[in-house]
XYZ file of C-alpha atoms in Angstrom:
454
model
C 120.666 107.493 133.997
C 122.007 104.303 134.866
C 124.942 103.157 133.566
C 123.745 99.984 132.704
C 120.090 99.177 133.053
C 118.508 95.769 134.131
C 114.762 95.264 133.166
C 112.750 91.845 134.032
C 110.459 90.617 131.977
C 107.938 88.719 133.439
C 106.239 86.173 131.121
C 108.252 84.686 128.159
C 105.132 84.392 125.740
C 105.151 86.259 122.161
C 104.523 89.463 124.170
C 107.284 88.908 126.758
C 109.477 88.198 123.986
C 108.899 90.785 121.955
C 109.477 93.456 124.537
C 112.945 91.781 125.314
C 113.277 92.139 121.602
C 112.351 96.110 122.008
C 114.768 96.502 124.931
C 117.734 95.172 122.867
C 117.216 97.256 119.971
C 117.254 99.704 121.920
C 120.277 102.214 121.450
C 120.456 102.889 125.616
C 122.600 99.514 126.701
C 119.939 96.483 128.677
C 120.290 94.007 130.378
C 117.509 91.788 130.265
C 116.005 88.869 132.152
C 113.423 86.890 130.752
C 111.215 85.073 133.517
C 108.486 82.427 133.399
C 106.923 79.896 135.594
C 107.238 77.002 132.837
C 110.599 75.544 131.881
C 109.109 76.576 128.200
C 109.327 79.773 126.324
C 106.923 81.005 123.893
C 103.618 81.135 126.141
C 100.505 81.044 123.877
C 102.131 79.946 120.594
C 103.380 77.194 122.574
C 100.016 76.331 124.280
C 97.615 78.350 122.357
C 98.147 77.437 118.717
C 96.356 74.598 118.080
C 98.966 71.449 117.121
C 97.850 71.475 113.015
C 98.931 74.957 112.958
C 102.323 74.633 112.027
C 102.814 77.777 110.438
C 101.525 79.714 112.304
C 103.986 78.378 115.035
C 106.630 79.705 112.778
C 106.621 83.023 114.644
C 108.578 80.900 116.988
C 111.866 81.978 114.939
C 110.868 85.331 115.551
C 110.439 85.048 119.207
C 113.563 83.396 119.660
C 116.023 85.701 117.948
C 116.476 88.153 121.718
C 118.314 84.714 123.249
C 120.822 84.700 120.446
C 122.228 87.267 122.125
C 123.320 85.423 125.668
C 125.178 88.452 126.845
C 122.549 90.805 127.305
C 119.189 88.385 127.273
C 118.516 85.509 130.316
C 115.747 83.305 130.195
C 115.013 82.278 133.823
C 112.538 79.666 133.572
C 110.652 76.928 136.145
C 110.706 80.663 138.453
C 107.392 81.947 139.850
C 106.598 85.283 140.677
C 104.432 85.728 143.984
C 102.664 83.176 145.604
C 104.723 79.723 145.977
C 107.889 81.700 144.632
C 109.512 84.660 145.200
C 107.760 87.924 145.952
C 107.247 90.506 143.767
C 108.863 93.161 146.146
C 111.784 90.844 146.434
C 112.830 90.540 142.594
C 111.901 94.433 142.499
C 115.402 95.031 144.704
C 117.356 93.406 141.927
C 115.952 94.999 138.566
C 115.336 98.993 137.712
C 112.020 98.062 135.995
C 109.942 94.982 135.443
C 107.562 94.366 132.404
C 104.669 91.811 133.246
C 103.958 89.955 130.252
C 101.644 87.747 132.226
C 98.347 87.667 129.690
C 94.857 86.639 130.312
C 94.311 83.345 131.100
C 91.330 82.984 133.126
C 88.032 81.480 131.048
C 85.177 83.855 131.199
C 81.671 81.924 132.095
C 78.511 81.441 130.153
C 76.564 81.834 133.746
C 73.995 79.095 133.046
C 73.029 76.152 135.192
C 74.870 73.212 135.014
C 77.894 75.138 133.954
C 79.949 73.468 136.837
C 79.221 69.732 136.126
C 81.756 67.249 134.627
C 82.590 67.256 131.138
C 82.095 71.189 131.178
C 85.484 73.250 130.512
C 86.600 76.255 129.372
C 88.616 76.799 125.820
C 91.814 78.040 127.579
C 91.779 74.677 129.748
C 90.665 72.647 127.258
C 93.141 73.980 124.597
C 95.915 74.134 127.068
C 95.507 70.393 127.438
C 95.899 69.162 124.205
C 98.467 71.692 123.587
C 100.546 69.709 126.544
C 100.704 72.641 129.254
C 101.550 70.763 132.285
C 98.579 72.678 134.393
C 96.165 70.394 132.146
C 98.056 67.340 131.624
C 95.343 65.550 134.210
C 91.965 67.386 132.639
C 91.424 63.699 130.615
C 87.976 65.251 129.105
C 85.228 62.437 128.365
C 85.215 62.091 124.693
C 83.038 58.450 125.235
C 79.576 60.432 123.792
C 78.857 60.968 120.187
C 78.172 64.536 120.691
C 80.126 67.737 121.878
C 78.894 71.361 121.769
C 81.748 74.357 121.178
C 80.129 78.048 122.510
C 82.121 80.905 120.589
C 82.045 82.530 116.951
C 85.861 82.968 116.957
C 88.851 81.482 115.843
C 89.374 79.304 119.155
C 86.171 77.603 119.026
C 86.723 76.842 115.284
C 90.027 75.103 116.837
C 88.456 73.479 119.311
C 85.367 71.998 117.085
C 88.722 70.789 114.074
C 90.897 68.906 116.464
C 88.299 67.008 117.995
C 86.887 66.330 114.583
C 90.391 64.993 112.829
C 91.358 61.668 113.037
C 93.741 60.535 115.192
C 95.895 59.231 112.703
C 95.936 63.117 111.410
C 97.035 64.782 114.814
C 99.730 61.896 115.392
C 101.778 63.785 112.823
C 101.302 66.971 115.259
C 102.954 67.628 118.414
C 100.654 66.977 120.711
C 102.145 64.827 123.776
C 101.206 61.029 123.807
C 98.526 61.144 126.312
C 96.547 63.562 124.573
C 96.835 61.591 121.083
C 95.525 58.114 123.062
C 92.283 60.077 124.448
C 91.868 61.084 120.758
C 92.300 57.983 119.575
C 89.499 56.222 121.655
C 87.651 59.350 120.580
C 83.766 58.250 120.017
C 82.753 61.775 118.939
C 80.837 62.112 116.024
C 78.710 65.336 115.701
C 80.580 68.591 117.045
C 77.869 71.355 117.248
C 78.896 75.078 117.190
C 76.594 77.611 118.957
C 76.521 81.239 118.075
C 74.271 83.587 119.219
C 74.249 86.030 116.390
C 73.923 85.539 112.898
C 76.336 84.318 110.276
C 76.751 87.788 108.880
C 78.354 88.642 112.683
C 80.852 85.817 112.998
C 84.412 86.155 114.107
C 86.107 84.049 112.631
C 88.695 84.309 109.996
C 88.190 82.800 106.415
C 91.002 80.732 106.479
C 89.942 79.219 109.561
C 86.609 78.661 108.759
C 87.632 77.114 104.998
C 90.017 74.776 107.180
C 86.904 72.573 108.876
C 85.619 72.469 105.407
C 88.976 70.991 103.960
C 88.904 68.320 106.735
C 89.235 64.658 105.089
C 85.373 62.475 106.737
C 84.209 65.439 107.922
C 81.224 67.479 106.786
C 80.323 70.669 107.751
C 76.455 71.496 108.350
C 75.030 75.540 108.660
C 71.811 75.828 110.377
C 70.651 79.369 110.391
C 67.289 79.130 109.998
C 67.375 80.191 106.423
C 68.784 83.188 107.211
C 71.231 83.002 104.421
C 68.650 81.810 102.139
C 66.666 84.799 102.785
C 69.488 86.948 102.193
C 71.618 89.601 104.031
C 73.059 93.050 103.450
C 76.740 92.729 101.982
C 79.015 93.460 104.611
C 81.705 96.238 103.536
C 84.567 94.181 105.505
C 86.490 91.612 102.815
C 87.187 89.025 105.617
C 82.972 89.153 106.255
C 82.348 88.740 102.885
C 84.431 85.885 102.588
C 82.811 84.362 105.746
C 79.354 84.549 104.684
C 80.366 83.061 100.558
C 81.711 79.871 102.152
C 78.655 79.570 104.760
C 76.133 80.713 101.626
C 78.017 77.211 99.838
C 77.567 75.120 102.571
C 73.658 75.822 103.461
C 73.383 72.860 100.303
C 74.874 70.474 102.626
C 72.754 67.580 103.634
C 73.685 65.282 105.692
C 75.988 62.803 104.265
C 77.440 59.537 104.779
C 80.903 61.235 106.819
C 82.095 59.672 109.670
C 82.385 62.925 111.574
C 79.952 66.400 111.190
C 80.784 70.016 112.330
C 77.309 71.379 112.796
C 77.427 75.529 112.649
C 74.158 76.508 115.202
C 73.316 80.465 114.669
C 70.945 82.265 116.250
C 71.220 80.128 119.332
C 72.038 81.318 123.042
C 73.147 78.862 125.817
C 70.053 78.104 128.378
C 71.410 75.639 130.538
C 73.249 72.001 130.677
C 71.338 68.988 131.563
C 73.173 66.264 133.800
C 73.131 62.664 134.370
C 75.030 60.491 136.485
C 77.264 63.850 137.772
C 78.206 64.808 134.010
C 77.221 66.677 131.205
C 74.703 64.779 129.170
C 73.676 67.549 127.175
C 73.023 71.560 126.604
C 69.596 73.864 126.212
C 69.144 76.554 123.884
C 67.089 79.477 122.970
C 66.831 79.883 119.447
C 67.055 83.848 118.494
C 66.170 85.963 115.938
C 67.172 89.448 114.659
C 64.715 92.380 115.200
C 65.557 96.148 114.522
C 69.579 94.603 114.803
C 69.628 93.360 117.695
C 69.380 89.935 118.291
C 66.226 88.663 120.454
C 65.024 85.656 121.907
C 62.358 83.419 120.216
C 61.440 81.365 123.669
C 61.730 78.314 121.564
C 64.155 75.875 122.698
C 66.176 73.484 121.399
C 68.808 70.617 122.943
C 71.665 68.863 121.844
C 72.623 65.982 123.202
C 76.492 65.950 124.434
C 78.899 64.544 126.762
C 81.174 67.300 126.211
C 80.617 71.095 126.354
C 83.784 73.721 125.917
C 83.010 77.388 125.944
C 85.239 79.822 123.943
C 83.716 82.984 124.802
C 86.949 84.398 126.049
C 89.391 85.495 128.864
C 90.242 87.511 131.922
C 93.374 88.546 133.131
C 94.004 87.777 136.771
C 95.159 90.207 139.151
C 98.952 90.188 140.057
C 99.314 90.622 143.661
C 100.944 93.741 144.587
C 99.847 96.083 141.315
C 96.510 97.795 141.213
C 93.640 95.623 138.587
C 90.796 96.854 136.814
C 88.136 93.886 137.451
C 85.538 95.167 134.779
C 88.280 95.294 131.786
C 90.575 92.571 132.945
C 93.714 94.381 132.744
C 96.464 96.410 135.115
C 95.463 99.819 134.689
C 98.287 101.649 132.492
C 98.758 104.520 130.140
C 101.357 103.291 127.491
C 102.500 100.610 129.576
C 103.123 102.657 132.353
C 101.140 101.001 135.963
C 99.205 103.790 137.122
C 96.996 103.438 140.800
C 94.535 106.273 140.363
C 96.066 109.042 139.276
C 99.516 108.069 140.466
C 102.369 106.244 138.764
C 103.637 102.734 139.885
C 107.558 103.956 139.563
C 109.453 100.773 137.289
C 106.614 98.417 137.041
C 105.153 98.351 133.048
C 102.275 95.724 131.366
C 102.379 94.739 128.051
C 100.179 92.150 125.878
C 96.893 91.444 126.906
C 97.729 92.101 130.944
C 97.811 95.478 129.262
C 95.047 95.681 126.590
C 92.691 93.029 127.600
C 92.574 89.550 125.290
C 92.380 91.076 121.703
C 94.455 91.115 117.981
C 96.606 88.423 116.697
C 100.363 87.291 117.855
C 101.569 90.080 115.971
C 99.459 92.686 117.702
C 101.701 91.872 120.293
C 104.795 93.560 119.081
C 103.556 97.067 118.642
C 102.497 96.755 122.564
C 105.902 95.772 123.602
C 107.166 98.949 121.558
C 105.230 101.037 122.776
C 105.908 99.925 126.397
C 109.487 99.532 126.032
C 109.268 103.602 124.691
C 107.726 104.504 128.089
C 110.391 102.379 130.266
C 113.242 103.950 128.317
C 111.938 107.248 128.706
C 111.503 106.726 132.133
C 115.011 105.040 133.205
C 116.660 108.794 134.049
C 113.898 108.487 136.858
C 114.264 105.240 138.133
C 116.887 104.428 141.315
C 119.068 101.840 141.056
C 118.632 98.590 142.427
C 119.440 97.351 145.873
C 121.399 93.901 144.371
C 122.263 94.987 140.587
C 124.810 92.161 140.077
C 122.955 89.727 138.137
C 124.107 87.016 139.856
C 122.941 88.634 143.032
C 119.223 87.580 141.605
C 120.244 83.546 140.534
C 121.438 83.733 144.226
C 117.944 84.981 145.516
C 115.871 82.474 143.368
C 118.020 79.865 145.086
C 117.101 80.741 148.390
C 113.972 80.681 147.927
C 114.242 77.289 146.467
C 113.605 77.801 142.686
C 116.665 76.361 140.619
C 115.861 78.145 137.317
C 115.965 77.020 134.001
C 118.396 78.458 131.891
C 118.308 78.961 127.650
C 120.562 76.300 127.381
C 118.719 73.861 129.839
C 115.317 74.648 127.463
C 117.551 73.640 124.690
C 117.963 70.240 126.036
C 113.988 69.813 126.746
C 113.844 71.119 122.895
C 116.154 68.428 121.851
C 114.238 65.788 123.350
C 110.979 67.000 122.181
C 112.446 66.751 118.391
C 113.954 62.953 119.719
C 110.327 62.153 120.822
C 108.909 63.647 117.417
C 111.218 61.158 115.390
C 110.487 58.427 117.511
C 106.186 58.387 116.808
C 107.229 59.070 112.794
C 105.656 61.999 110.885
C 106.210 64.564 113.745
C 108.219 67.214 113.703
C 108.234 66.994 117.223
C 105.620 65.630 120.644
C 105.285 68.045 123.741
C 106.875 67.133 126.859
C 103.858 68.058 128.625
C 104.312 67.123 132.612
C 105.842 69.093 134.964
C 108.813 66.512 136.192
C 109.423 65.230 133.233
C 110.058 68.506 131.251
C 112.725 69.709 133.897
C 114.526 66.279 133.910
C 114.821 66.678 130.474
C 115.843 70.522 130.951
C 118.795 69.283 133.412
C 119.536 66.145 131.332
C 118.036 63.779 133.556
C 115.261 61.970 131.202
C 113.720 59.633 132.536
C 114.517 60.297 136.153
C 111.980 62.010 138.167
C 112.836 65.780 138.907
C 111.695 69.007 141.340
């Protein structure tokens, strides 16, 4: 073995993180770098979790705790991996393993017409923007039309539906960067409708989340099932189902109401196609369904919603990372335990953890007992592994540089913190507000606010 191991860690999101954490509770000796291609840690709690989620962003703390330990844990951020950065063979000659922590970020597709017209997004763009990643910062969806339809019956599409249904005033006390809380302001929507294409009894979602769009202040909350509920279903065995269906059962005697705002819950409806006008979304089309023998059929009936805005949260893809083997069906790098396997042959020191690994599925905290269990097949594996070409591990700072990435070090992110907690002051109410473009977040990295930066 090695008498002193390095591992990179590719991707500094919760599952990143938590395999770093792994690797230095380890008893064998790491070193570890952390790598990402944002000047940010914390990946999809920073730009997943919607901005009036505050504690569920706590995990943050959690996440954190591997860099408190500078000796042994980098964070190497602003640094790409593969195309417009440094090859993936090339970083290989510096590290005895690497863990991609990359996750799935690609939005699956409904596969209607009209899908690709203006005003049409996915949930991982359109989240990602008003969670400030600096991909999105220009997405500037239309929000000038009293209507908006959400596709999903999970969590994300709840999110989706309760930010664009708060006030303004509500999200300025969030974090979300200024640009995003001026679109809301100007904000014209008024009626956010939900489609699901199974019944209420089949939902996804959580109970607290659903019991959150009911707690919003000028908001109202409509079910339209088709008296499903009325007529009654079977009790489902599962508590958080049971839960579900008691607060949609109490929320069928909604009528509409004087609110400023409605969340409109559509079951039994599939996606048929979006209508245009003038280039843009203008509206969807949908099949109303019903259930026969359990499985749910369509009616032929259609129904349309008018809408200048349509986001889909029917979930994600991984996307393949150029020189490891992908499984296109699943979305995910082929592995057994975290191990990259190419048929029936090992990839020797390249591991996947997080949903790169599993596919998009669980919670944060799902997360953790991935990394384990990946970090258990690395360390059982390090006896096999050569050593590097360049182990010095300034030999790899060196490489970045010639390749023209100046990484972003723990104490640079620091500074960006700092001035998102300044800019959270500032507005009044905020904890903090997102640095959210690209040049600005790595001036304020490298202490250069307000200057422009590369």
């Amino acid at each position: 073995m090695p008498a002193q191991p390095r591992v990179a860690v590719i991707g500094a999101g919760p599952s990143g993180l938590y395999a770093a954490a792994a690797l230095l509770a380890s008893e064998v000796p790491v070193d570890v770098d952390v790598l990402d291609r944002l000047p940010a840690p914390y990946g999809l709690v920073r730009y997943g979790v919607a901005p009036d989620h505050v504690k569920m962003k706590s995990v943050i703390r959690v996440l954190q705790k591997p860099f408190d330990d500078g000796s042994r844990v980098r964070f190497l951020g602003n640094v790409r991996v593969g195309e417009g950065g440094i090859p993936l063979d090339v970083l290989r000659e510096h590290y005895h393993a690497i863990v991609h922590a990359s996750g799935s970020s690609v939005d699956r597709a409904l596969g209607i017409p009209g899908e690709e017209l203006d005003g049409s997004h996915g949930s991982g763009a359109f989240v990602s923007w008003y969670c400030g990643h600096p991909d999105f910062v220009d997405l500037d969806p239309l929000l000038d039309h009293p209507g908006v339809v959400v596709v999903g019956a999970g969590n994300v599409a709840l999110d989706v539906a309760r930010v664009l249904a708060r006030g303004h005033a509500e999200m300025a006390g969030t974090d979300v960067p200024d640009r995003v809380l001026e679109t809301l302001r100007g904000s014209a929507v008024a009626d956010v409708h939900v489609v699901i294409r199974r019944g209420p009894e089949h939902v996804k979602f959580t109970p607290a989340e659903l019991r959150q769009i009911g707690e919003l202040d000028d908001v109202q909350v409509l079910v339209h099932d088709d008296g499903v509920l009325a007529a009654g279903v079977p009790e489902p065995e599962e508590r958080r189902q049971k839960q579900n269906l008691a607060l949609l059962t109490d929320w069928t005697a909604h009528t509409p109401g004087d609110a400023p705002r409605r969340i409109h819950l559509h079951f039994l409806r599939t996606p048929v196609r979006l209508l245009e006008e003038g280039g843009r979304v203008a509206g969807m089309v949908v099949e109303r369904n019903e259930v026969q023998d359990g499985k749910v059929v369509g009616t032929g009936e259609e129904e349309t919603f008018e809408a200048g805005l349509v986001v889909r949260a029917i979930g994600y893809s991984g996307e393949p990372i150029p020189g490891l083997p992908y499984d296109e069906r699943n979305g995910i790098v082929p592995n057994d335990a975290g191990r990259v396997v190419d048929g029936d042959r090992r990839v020797p020191g390249a591991y996947v953890t997080g949903w790169i690994k599993r596919g998009p599925t669980g919670v944060i905290g799902t997360n953790k007992h991935d990394a384990v269990e990946t970090v258990a097949s690395l360390l059982d594996d390090l006896h096999t592994l050569p050593d590097p070409e360049y182990p010095d591990p300034d030999s790899v700072v060196e490489r970045l540089e010639a390749y023209g990435i100046e990484p972003v070090t723990w104490s640079d992110w620091e500074r960006l913190d700092a001035e998102e907690l300044r800019l959270g002051e500032a507005r009044g109410g905020a904890e903090r507000v997102k640095v959210a473009e690209l040049g600005e977040m790595l001036a304020a990295a490298r202490g250069r606010t307000g200057a422009p930066a590369s």
